[in-house]
mmCIF file of C-alpha atoms in Angstrom:
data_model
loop_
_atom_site.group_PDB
_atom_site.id
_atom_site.type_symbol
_atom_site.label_atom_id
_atom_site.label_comp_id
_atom_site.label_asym_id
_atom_site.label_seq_id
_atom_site.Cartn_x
_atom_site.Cartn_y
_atom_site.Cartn_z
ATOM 1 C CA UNK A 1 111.372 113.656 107.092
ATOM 2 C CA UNK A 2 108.693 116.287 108.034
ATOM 3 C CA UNK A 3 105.502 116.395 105.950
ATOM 4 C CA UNK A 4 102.800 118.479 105.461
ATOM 5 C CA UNK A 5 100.134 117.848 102.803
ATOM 6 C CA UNK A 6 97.730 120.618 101.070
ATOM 7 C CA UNK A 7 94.601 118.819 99.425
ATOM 8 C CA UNK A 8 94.040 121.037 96.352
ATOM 9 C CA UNK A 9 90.769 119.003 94.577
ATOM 10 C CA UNK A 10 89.124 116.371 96.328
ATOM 11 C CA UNK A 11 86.168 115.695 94.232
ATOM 12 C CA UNK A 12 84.168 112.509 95.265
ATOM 13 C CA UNK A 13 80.304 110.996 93.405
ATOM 14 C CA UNK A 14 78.496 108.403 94.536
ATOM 15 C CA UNK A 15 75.689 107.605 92.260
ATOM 16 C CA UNK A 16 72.723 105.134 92.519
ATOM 17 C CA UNK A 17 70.638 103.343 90.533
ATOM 18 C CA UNK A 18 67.173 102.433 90.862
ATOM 19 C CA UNK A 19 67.278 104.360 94.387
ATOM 20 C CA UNK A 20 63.909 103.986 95.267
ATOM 21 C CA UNK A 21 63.781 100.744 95.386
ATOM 22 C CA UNK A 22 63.725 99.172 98.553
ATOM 23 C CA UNK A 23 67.178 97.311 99.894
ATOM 24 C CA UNK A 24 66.201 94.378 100.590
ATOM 25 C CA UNK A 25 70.063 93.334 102.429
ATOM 26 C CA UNK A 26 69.335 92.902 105.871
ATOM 27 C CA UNK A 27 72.542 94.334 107.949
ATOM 28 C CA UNK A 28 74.613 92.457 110.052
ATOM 29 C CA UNK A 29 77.486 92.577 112.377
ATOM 30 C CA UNK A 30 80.706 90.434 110.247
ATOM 31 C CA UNK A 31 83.317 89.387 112.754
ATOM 32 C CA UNK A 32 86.923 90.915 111.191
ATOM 33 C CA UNK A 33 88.441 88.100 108.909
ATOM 34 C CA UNK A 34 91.563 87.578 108.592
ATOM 35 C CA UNK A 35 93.523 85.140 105.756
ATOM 36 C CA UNK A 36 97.083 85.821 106.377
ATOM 37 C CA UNK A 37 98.522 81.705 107.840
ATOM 38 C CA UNK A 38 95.139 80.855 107.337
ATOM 39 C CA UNK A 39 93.454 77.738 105.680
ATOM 40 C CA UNK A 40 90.680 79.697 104.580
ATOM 41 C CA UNK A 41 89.117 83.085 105.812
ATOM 42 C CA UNK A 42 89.171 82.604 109.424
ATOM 43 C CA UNK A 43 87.624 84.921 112.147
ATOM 44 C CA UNK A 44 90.885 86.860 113.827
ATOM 45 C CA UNK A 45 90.116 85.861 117.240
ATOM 46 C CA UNK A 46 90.591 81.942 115.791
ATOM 47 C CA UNK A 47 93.559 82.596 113.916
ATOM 48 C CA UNK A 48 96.595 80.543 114.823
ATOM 49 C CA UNK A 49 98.881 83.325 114.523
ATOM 50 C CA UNK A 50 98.596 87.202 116.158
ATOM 51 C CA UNK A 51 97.730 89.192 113.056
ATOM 52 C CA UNK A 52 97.617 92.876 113.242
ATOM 53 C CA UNK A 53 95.388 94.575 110.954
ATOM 54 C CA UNK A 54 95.881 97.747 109.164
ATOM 55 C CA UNK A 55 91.923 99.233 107.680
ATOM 56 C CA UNK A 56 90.813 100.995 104.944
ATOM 57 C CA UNK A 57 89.736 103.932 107.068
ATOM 58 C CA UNK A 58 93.091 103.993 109.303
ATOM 59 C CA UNK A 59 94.788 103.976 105.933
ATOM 60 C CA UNK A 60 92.724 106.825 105.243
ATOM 61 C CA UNK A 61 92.933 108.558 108.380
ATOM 62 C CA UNK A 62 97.289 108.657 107.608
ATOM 63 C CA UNK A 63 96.962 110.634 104.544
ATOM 64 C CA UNK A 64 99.475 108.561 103.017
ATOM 65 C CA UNK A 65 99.988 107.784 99.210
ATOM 66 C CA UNK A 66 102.420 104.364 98.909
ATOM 67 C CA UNK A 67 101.985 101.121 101.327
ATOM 68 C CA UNK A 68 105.157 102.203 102.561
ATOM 69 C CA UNK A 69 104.220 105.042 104.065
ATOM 70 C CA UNK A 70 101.492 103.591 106.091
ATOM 71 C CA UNK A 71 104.312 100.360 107.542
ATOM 72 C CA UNK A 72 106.697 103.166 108.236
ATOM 73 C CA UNK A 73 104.044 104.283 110.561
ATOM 74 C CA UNK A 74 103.853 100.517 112.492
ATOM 75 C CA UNK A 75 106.239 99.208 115.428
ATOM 76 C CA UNK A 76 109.651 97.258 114.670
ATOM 77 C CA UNK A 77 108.586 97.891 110.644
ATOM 78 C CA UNK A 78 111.188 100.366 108.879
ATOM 79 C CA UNK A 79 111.285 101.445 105.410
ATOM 80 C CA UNK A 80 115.034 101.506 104.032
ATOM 81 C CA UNK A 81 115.510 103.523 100.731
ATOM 82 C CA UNK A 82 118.473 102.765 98.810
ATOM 83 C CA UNK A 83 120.050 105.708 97.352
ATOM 84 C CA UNK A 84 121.296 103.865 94.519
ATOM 85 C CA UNK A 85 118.517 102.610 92.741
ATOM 86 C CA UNK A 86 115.846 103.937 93.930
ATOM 87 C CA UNK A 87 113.894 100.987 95.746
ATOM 88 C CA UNK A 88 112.903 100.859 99.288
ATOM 89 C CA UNK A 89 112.834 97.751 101.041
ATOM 90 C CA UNK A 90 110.952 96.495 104.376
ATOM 91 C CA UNK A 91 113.047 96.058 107.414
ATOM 92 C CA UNK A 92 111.252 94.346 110.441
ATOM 93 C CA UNK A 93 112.824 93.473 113.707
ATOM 94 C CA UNK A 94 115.992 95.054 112.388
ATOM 95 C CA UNK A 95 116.110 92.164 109.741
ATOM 96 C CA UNK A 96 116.296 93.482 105.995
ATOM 97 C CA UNK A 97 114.136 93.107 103.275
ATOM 98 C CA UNK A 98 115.441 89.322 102.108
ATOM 99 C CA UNK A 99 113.528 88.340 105.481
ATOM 100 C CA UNK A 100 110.244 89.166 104.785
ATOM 101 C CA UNK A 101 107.345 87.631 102.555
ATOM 102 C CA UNK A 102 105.205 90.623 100.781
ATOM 103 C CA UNK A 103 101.898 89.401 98.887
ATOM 104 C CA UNK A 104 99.022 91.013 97.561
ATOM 105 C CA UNK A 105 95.688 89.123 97.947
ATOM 106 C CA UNK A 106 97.888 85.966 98.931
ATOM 107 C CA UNK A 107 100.273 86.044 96.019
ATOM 108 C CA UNK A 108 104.016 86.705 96.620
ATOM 109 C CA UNK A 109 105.109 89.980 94.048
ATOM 110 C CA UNK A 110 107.693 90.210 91.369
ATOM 111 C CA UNK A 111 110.511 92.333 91.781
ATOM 112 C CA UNK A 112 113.944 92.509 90.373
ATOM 113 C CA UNK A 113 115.297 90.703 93.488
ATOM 114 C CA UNK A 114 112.865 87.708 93.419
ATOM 115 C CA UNK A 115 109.576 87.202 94.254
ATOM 116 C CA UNK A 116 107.650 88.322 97.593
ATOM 117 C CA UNK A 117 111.384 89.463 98.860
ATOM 118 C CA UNK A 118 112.616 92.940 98.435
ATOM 119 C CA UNK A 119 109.466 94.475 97.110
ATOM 120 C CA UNK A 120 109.424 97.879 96.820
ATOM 121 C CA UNK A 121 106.121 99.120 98.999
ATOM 122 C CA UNK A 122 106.463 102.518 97.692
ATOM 123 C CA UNK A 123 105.478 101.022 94.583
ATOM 124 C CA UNK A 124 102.022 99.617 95.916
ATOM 125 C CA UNK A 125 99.764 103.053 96.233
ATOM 126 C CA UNK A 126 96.879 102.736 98.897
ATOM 127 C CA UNK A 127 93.851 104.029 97.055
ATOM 128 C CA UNK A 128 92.214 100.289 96.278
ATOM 129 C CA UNK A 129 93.528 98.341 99.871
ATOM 130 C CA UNK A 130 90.712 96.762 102.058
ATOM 131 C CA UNK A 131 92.883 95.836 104.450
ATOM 132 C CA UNK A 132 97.036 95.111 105.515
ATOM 133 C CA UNK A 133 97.927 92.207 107.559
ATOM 134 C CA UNK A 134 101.052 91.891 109.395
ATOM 135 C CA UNK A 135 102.782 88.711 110.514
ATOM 136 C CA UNK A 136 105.885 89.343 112.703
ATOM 137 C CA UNK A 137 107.692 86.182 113.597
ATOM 138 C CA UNK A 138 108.982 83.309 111.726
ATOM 139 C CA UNK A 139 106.577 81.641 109.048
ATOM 140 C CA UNK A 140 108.815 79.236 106.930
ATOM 141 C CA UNK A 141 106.175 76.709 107.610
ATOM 142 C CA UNK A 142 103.844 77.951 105.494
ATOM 143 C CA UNK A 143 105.886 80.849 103.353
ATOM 144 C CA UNK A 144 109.021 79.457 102.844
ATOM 145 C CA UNK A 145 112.483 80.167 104.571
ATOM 146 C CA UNK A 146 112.896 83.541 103.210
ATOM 147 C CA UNK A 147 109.698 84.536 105.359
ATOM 148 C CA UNK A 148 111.710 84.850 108.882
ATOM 149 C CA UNK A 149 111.154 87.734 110.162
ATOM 150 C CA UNK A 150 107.471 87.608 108.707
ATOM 151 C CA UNK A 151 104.585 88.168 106.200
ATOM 152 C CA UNK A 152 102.819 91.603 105.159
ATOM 153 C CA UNK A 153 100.022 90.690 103.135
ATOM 154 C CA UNK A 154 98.289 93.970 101.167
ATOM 155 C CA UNK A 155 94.181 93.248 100.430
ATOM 156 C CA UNK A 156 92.784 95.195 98.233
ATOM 157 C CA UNK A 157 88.758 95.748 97.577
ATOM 158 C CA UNK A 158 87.136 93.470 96.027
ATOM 159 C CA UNK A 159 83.669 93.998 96.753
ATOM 160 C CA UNK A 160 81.439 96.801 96.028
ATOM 161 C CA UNK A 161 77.751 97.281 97.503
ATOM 162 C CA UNK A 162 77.109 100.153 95.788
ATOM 163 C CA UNK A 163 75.855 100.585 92.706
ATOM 164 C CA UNK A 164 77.990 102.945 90.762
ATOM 165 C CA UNK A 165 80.777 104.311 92.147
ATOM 166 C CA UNK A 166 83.632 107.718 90.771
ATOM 167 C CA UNK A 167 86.428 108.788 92.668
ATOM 168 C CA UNK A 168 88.673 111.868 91.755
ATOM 169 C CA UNK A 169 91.247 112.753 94.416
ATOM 170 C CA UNK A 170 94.335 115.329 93.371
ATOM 171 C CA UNK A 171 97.209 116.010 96.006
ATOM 172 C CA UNK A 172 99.662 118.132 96.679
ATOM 173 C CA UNK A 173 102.612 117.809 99.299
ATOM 174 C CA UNK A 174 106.002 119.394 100.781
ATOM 175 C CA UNK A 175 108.703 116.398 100.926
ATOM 176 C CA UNK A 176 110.463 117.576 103.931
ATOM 177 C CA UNK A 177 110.470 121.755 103.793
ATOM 178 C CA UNK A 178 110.791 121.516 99.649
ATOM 179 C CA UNK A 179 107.487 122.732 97.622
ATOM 180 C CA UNK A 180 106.495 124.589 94.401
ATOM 181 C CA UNK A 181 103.732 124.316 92.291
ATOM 182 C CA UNK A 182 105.482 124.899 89.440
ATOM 183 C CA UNK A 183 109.678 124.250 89.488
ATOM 184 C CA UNK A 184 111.020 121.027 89.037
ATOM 185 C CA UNK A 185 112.377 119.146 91.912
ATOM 186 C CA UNK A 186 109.670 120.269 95.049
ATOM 187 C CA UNK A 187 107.253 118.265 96.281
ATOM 188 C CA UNK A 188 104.823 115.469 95.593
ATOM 189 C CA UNK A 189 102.453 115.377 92.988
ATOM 190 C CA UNK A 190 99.690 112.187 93.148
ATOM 191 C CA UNK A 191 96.276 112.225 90.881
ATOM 192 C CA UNK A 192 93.999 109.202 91.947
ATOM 193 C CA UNK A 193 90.681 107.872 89.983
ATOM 194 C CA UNK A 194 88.626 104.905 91.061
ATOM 195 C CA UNK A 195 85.407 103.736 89.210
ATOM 196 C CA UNK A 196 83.155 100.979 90.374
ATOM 197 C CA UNK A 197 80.030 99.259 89.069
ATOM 198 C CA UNK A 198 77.886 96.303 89.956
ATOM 199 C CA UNK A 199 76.002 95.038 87.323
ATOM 200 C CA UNK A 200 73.870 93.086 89.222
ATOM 201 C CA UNK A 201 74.061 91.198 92.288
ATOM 202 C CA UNK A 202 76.569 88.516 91.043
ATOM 203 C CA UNK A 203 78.525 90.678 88.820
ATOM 204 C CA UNK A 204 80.986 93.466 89.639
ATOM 205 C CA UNK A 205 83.848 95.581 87.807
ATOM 206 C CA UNK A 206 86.538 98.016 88.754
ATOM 207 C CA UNK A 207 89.318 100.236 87.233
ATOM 208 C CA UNK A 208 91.382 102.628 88.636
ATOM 209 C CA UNK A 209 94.366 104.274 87.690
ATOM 210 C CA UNK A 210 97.124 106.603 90.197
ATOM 211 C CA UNK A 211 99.660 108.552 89.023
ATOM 212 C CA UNK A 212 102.633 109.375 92.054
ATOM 213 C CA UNK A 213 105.258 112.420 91.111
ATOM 214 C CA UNK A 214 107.431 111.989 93.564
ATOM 215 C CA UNK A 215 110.223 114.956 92.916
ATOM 216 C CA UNK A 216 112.892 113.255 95.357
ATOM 217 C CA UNK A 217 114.141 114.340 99.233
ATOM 218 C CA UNK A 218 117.288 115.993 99.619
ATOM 219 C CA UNK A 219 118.293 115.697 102.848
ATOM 220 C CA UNK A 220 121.620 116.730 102.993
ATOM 221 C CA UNK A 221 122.043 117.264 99.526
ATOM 222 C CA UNK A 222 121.203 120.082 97.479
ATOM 223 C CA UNK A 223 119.448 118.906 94.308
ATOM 224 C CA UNK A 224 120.672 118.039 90.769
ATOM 225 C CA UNK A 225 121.386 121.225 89.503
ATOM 226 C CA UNK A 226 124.211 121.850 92.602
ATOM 227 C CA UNK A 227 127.844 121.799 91.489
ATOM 228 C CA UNK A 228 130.991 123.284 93.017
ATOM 229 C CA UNK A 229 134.419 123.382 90.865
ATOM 230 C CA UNK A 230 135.904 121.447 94.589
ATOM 231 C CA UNK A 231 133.589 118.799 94.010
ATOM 232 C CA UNK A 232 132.171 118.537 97.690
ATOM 233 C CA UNK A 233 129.735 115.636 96.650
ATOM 234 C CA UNK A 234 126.351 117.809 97.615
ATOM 235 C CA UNK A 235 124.770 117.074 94.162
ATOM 236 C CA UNK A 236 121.488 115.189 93.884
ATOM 237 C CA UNK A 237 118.808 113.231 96.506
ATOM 238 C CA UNK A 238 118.559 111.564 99.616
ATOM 239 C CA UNK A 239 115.779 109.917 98.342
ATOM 240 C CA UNK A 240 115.578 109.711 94.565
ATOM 241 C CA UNK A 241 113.529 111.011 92.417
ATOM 242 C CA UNK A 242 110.539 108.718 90.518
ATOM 243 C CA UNK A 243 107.313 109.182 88.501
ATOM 244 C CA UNK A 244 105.185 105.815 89.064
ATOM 245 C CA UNK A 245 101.620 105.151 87.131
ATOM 246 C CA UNK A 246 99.503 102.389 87.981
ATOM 247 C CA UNK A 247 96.522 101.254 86.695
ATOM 248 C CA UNK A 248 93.963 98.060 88.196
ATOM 249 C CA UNK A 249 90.983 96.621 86.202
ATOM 250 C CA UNK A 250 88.884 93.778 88.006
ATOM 251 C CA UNK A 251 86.011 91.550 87.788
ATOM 252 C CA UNK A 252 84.138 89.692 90.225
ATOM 253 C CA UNK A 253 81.607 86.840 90.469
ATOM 254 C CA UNK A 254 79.925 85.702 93.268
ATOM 255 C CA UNK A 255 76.915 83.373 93.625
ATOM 256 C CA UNK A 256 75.702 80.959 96.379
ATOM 257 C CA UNK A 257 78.996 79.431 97.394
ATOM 258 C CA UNK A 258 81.117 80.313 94.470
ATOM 259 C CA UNK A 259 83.275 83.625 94.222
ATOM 260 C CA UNK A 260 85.885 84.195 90.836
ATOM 261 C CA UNK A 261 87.698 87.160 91.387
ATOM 262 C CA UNK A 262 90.462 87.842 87.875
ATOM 263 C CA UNK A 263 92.553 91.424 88.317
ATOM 264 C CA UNK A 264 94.881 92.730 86.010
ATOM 265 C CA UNK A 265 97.814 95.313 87.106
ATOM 266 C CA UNK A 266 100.230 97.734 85.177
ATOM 267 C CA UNK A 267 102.921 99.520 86.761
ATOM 268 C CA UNK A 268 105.065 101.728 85.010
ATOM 269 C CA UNK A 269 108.109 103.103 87.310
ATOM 270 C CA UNK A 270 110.874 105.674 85.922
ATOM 271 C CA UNK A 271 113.518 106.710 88.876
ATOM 272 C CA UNK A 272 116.166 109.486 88.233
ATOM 273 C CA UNK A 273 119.665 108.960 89.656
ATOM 274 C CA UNK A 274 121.586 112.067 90.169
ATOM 275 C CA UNK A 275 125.518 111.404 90.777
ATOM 276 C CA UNK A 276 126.695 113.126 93.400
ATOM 277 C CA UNK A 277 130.882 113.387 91.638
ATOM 278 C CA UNK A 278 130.760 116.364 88.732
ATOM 279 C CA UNK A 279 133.999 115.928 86.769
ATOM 280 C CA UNK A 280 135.444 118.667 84.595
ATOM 281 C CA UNK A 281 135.053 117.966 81.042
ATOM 282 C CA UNK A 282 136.585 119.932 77.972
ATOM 283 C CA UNK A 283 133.950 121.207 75.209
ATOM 284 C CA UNK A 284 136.341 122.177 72.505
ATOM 285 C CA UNK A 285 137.413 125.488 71.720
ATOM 286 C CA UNK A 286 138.932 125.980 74.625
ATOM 287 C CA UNK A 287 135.463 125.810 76.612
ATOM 288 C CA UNK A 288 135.234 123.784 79.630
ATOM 289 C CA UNK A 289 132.171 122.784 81.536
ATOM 290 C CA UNK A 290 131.364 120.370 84.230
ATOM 291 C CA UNK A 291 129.218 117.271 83.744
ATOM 292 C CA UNK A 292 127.723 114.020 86.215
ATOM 293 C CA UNK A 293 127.325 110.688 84.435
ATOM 294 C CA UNK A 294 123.726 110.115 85.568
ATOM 295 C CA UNK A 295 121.347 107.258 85.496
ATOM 296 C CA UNK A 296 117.897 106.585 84.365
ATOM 297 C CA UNK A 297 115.946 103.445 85.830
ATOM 298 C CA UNK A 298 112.862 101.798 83.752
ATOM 299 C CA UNK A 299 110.274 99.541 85.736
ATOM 300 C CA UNK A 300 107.737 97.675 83.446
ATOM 301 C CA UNK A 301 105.397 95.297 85.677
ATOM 302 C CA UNK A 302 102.309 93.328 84.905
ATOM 303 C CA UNK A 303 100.216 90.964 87.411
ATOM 304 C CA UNK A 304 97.552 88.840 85.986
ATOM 305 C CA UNK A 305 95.106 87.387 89.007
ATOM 306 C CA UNK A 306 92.814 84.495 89.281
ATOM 307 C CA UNK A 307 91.312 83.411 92.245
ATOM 308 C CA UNK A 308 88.524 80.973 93.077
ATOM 309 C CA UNK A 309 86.788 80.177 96.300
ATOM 310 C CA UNK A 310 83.895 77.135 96.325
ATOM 311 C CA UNK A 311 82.546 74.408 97.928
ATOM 312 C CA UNK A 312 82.872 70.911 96.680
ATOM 313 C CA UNK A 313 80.477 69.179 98.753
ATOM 314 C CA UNK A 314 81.168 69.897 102.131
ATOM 315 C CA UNK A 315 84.434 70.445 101.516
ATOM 316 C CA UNK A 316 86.099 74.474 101.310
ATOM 317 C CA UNK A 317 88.402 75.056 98.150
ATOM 318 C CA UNK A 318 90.322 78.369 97.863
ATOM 319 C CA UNK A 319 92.816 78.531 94.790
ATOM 320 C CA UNK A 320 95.353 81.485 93.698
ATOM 321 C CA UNK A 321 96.781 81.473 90.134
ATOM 322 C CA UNK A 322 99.205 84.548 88.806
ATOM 323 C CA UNK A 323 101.156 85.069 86.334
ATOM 324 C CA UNK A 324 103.582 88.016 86.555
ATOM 325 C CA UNK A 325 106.345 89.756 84.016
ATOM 326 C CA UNK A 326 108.857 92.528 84.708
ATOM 327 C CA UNK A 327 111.210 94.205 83.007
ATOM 328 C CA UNK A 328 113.816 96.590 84.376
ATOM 329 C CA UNK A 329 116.170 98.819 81.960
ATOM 330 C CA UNK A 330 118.884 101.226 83.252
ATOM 331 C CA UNK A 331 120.320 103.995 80.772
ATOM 332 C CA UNK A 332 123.442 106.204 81.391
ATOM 333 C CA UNK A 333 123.671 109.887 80.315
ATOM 334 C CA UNK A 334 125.570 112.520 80.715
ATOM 335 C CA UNK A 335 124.637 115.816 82.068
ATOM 336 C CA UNK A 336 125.919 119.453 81.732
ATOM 337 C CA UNK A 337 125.520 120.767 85.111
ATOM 338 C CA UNK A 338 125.700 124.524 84.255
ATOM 339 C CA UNK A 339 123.926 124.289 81.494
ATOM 340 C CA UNK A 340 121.212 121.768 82.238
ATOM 341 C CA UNK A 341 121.016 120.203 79.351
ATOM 342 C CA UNK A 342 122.651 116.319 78.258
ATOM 343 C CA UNK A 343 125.731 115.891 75.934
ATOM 344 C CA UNK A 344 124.849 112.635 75.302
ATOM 345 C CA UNK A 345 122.699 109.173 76.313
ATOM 346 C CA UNK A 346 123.931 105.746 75.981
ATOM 347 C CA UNK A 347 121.164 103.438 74.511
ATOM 348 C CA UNK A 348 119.178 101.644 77.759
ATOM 349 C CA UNK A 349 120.662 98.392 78.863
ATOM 350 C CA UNK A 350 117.872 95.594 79.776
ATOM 351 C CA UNK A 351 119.311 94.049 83.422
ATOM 352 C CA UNK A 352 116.422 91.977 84.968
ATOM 353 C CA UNK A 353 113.925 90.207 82.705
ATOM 354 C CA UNK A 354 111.628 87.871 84.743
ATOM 355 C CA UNK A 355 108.292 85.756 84.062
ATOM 356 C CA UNK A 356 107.198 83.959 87.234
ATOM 357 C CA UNK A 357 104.028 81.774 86.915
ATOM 358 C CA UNK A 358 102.146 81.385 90.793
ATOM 359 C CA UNK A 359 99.894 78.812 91.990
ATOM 360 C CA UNK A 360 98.277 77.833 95.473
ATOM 361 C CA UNK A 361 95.379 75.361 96.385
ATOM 362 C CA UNK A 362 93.763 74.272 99.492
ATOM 363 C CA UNK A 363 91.293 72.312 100.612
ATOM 364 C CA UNK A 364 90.065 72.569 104.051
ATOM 365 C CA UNK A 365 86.228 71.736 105.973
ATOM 366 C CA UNK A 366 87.066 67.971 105.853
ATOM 367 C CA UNK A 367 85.907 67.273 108.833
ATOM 368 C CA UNK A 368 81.963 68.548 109.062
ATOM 369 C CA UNK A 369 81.644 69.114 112.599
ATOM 370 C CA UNK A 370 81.594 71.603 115.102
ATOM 371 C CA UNK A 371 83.854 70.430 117.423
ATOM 372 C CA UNK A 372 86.798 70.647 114.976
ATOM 373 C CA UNK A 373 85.799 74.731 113.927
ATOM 374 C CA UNK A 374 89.017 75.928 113.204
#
């Protein structure tokens, strides 16, 4: 699918307090990190496995919105849409999505499908990731058996030098040769803020919220308001149509050799399913009109994150704790083609209801010597 994107606002402030102050940080080369089959942040020329890394600024440089635009983008990684609900899935080494472990800062995410399997990367946007790491190769070991093909873990920021910090981003793009700035159906839509501020240098909060119209990709189909009286299936999307909002808040601690880091995440999803069959269907009177039995899908997600890293004694301790809810609703309608309007909507029908409490500890360093530096 061709894309071209038109940046209508970028609008970007970066404010400091206390500027004339003098920083006392001394700077100094850090050796990339990597966490991914790790014990504990390791340096990625010591990690056991190859890792490739994905950056903030070659996330940036893609112009991409969703995580799964930037994979699509990587070798032997393929993004699969399914047309009939709306979810992409990961496909890696021509294995599908059931194959491959997806985490965010370590912790495997909820879906309707399980957790860490199937997730849906369009539904991760890109405007608070640090970093991606990408496992390919078999890592049941430490993942689990449904982790054979790999593990993609997303990082998102965490830490933030400066003092305050206010980003406003609005885009606009074509989805394949389709745009308007005003009808329904063309294009992309995506509205980004970020704010950061350190209240001192222990303390540190974010928020940010992004807000994806995505108004679906025909392909060889010719939108929902298409209908023939032969019925030659041409009706709706490729690629469906969604509106997805999500919304971050975070707080971080650091000080000496202690780091809390607790996150909270909201993701609402709402995905339009456009029947490709129109049926004939009598009005009364005599009046005839042709309708689709369409579909409505309802994504409710929330991600509560706790993580520690200390030192007791000599010895490392890094723990992960989440707890995770989502709730996914379907509702069927019908729809006057012709007219564009609906004739009537069934009441929504809950299908997947899932609370999944996470936890992960380890202890590493127990063995104080340089010879063992692993």
């Amino acid at each position: 699918m061709e894309k071209k994107i038109l940046s209508i606002v970028s609008l970007s402030a970066l404010v400091w307090v206390h500027a004339q102050e003098k920083d006392s940080l001394h700077q100094k080369k850090i050796e990339e990190v990597v966490i991914t089959g790790q014990y504990t942040q390791q340096s990625i020329n010591k990690s056991i496995y190859k890792v490739e890394v994905i950056n903030a600024e070659q996330v940036k440089n893609m112009a991409v919105t969703t995580a799964a635009e930037v994979l699509n983008q990587n070798l032997n990684i393929q993004i699969v849409p399914d047309s009939g609900d709306g979810n992409s899935s990961v496909s890696i080494m021509g294995l599908g999505g059931a194959y491959t472990k997806i985490l965010i800062d370590n912790i495997p995410v909820v879906n309707d499908r399980g957790s860490g399997n199937q997730t849906d990367l369009s539904k991760i946007n890109v405007n608070n990731i640090e970093r991606i790491e990408v496992v390919k190769g078999a890592m049941g070991v430490e993942y689990g058996n449904n982790a054979v093909t790999g593990v993609i873990n997303i990082i998102t920021k965490k830490n933030y030098i400066k003092k305050v910090t206010a980003n406003l981003s609005l885009q606009e793009e074509t989805v394949g040769k389709d745009y308007d700035w005003f009808k329904k159906g063309n294009g992309r839509r995506v509205q980004t803020l970020n704010l950061g501020y350190r209240i001192n240098d222990n303390w540190s909060v974010t928020a940010d919220i992004n807000h994806n119209d995505f108004q679906g990709y025909k392909g060889k189909y010719n939108g929902y308001k298409y209908f023939t009286e032969s019925n030659d299936g041409l009706r709706g999307y490729e690629w469906l149509p969604k509106d997805l909002l999500t919304t971050n808040a975070a707080m971080r601690y650091a000080k000496n050799n202690t780091t809390l880091f607790y996150k909270i995440n909201y993701l609402k999803e709402d995905i339009n399913y456009r029947n490709q069959v129109v049926q004939d269907f009598p009005l009364g009177g005599g009046e005839r009109t042709y309708i689709a039995n369409d579909k409505d899908y309802f994504t409710n997600r929330w991600i509560h994150q706790f993580n520690i890293q200390t030192k007791l004694g000599r010895i490392n301790y890094m723990g992960d704790f989440s707890y995770q809810t989502q709730k996914r609703e379907s509702q069927d309608y019908r729809y006057d083609v012709p007219n564009r309007t609906e004739i009537s909507r069934a009441s929504k029908n809950t299908y997947y209801d899932s609370k999944v409490l996470y936890s992960r500890g380890m202890f590493s360093n127990f063995l104080n010597s340089e010879k063992f530096n692993f």
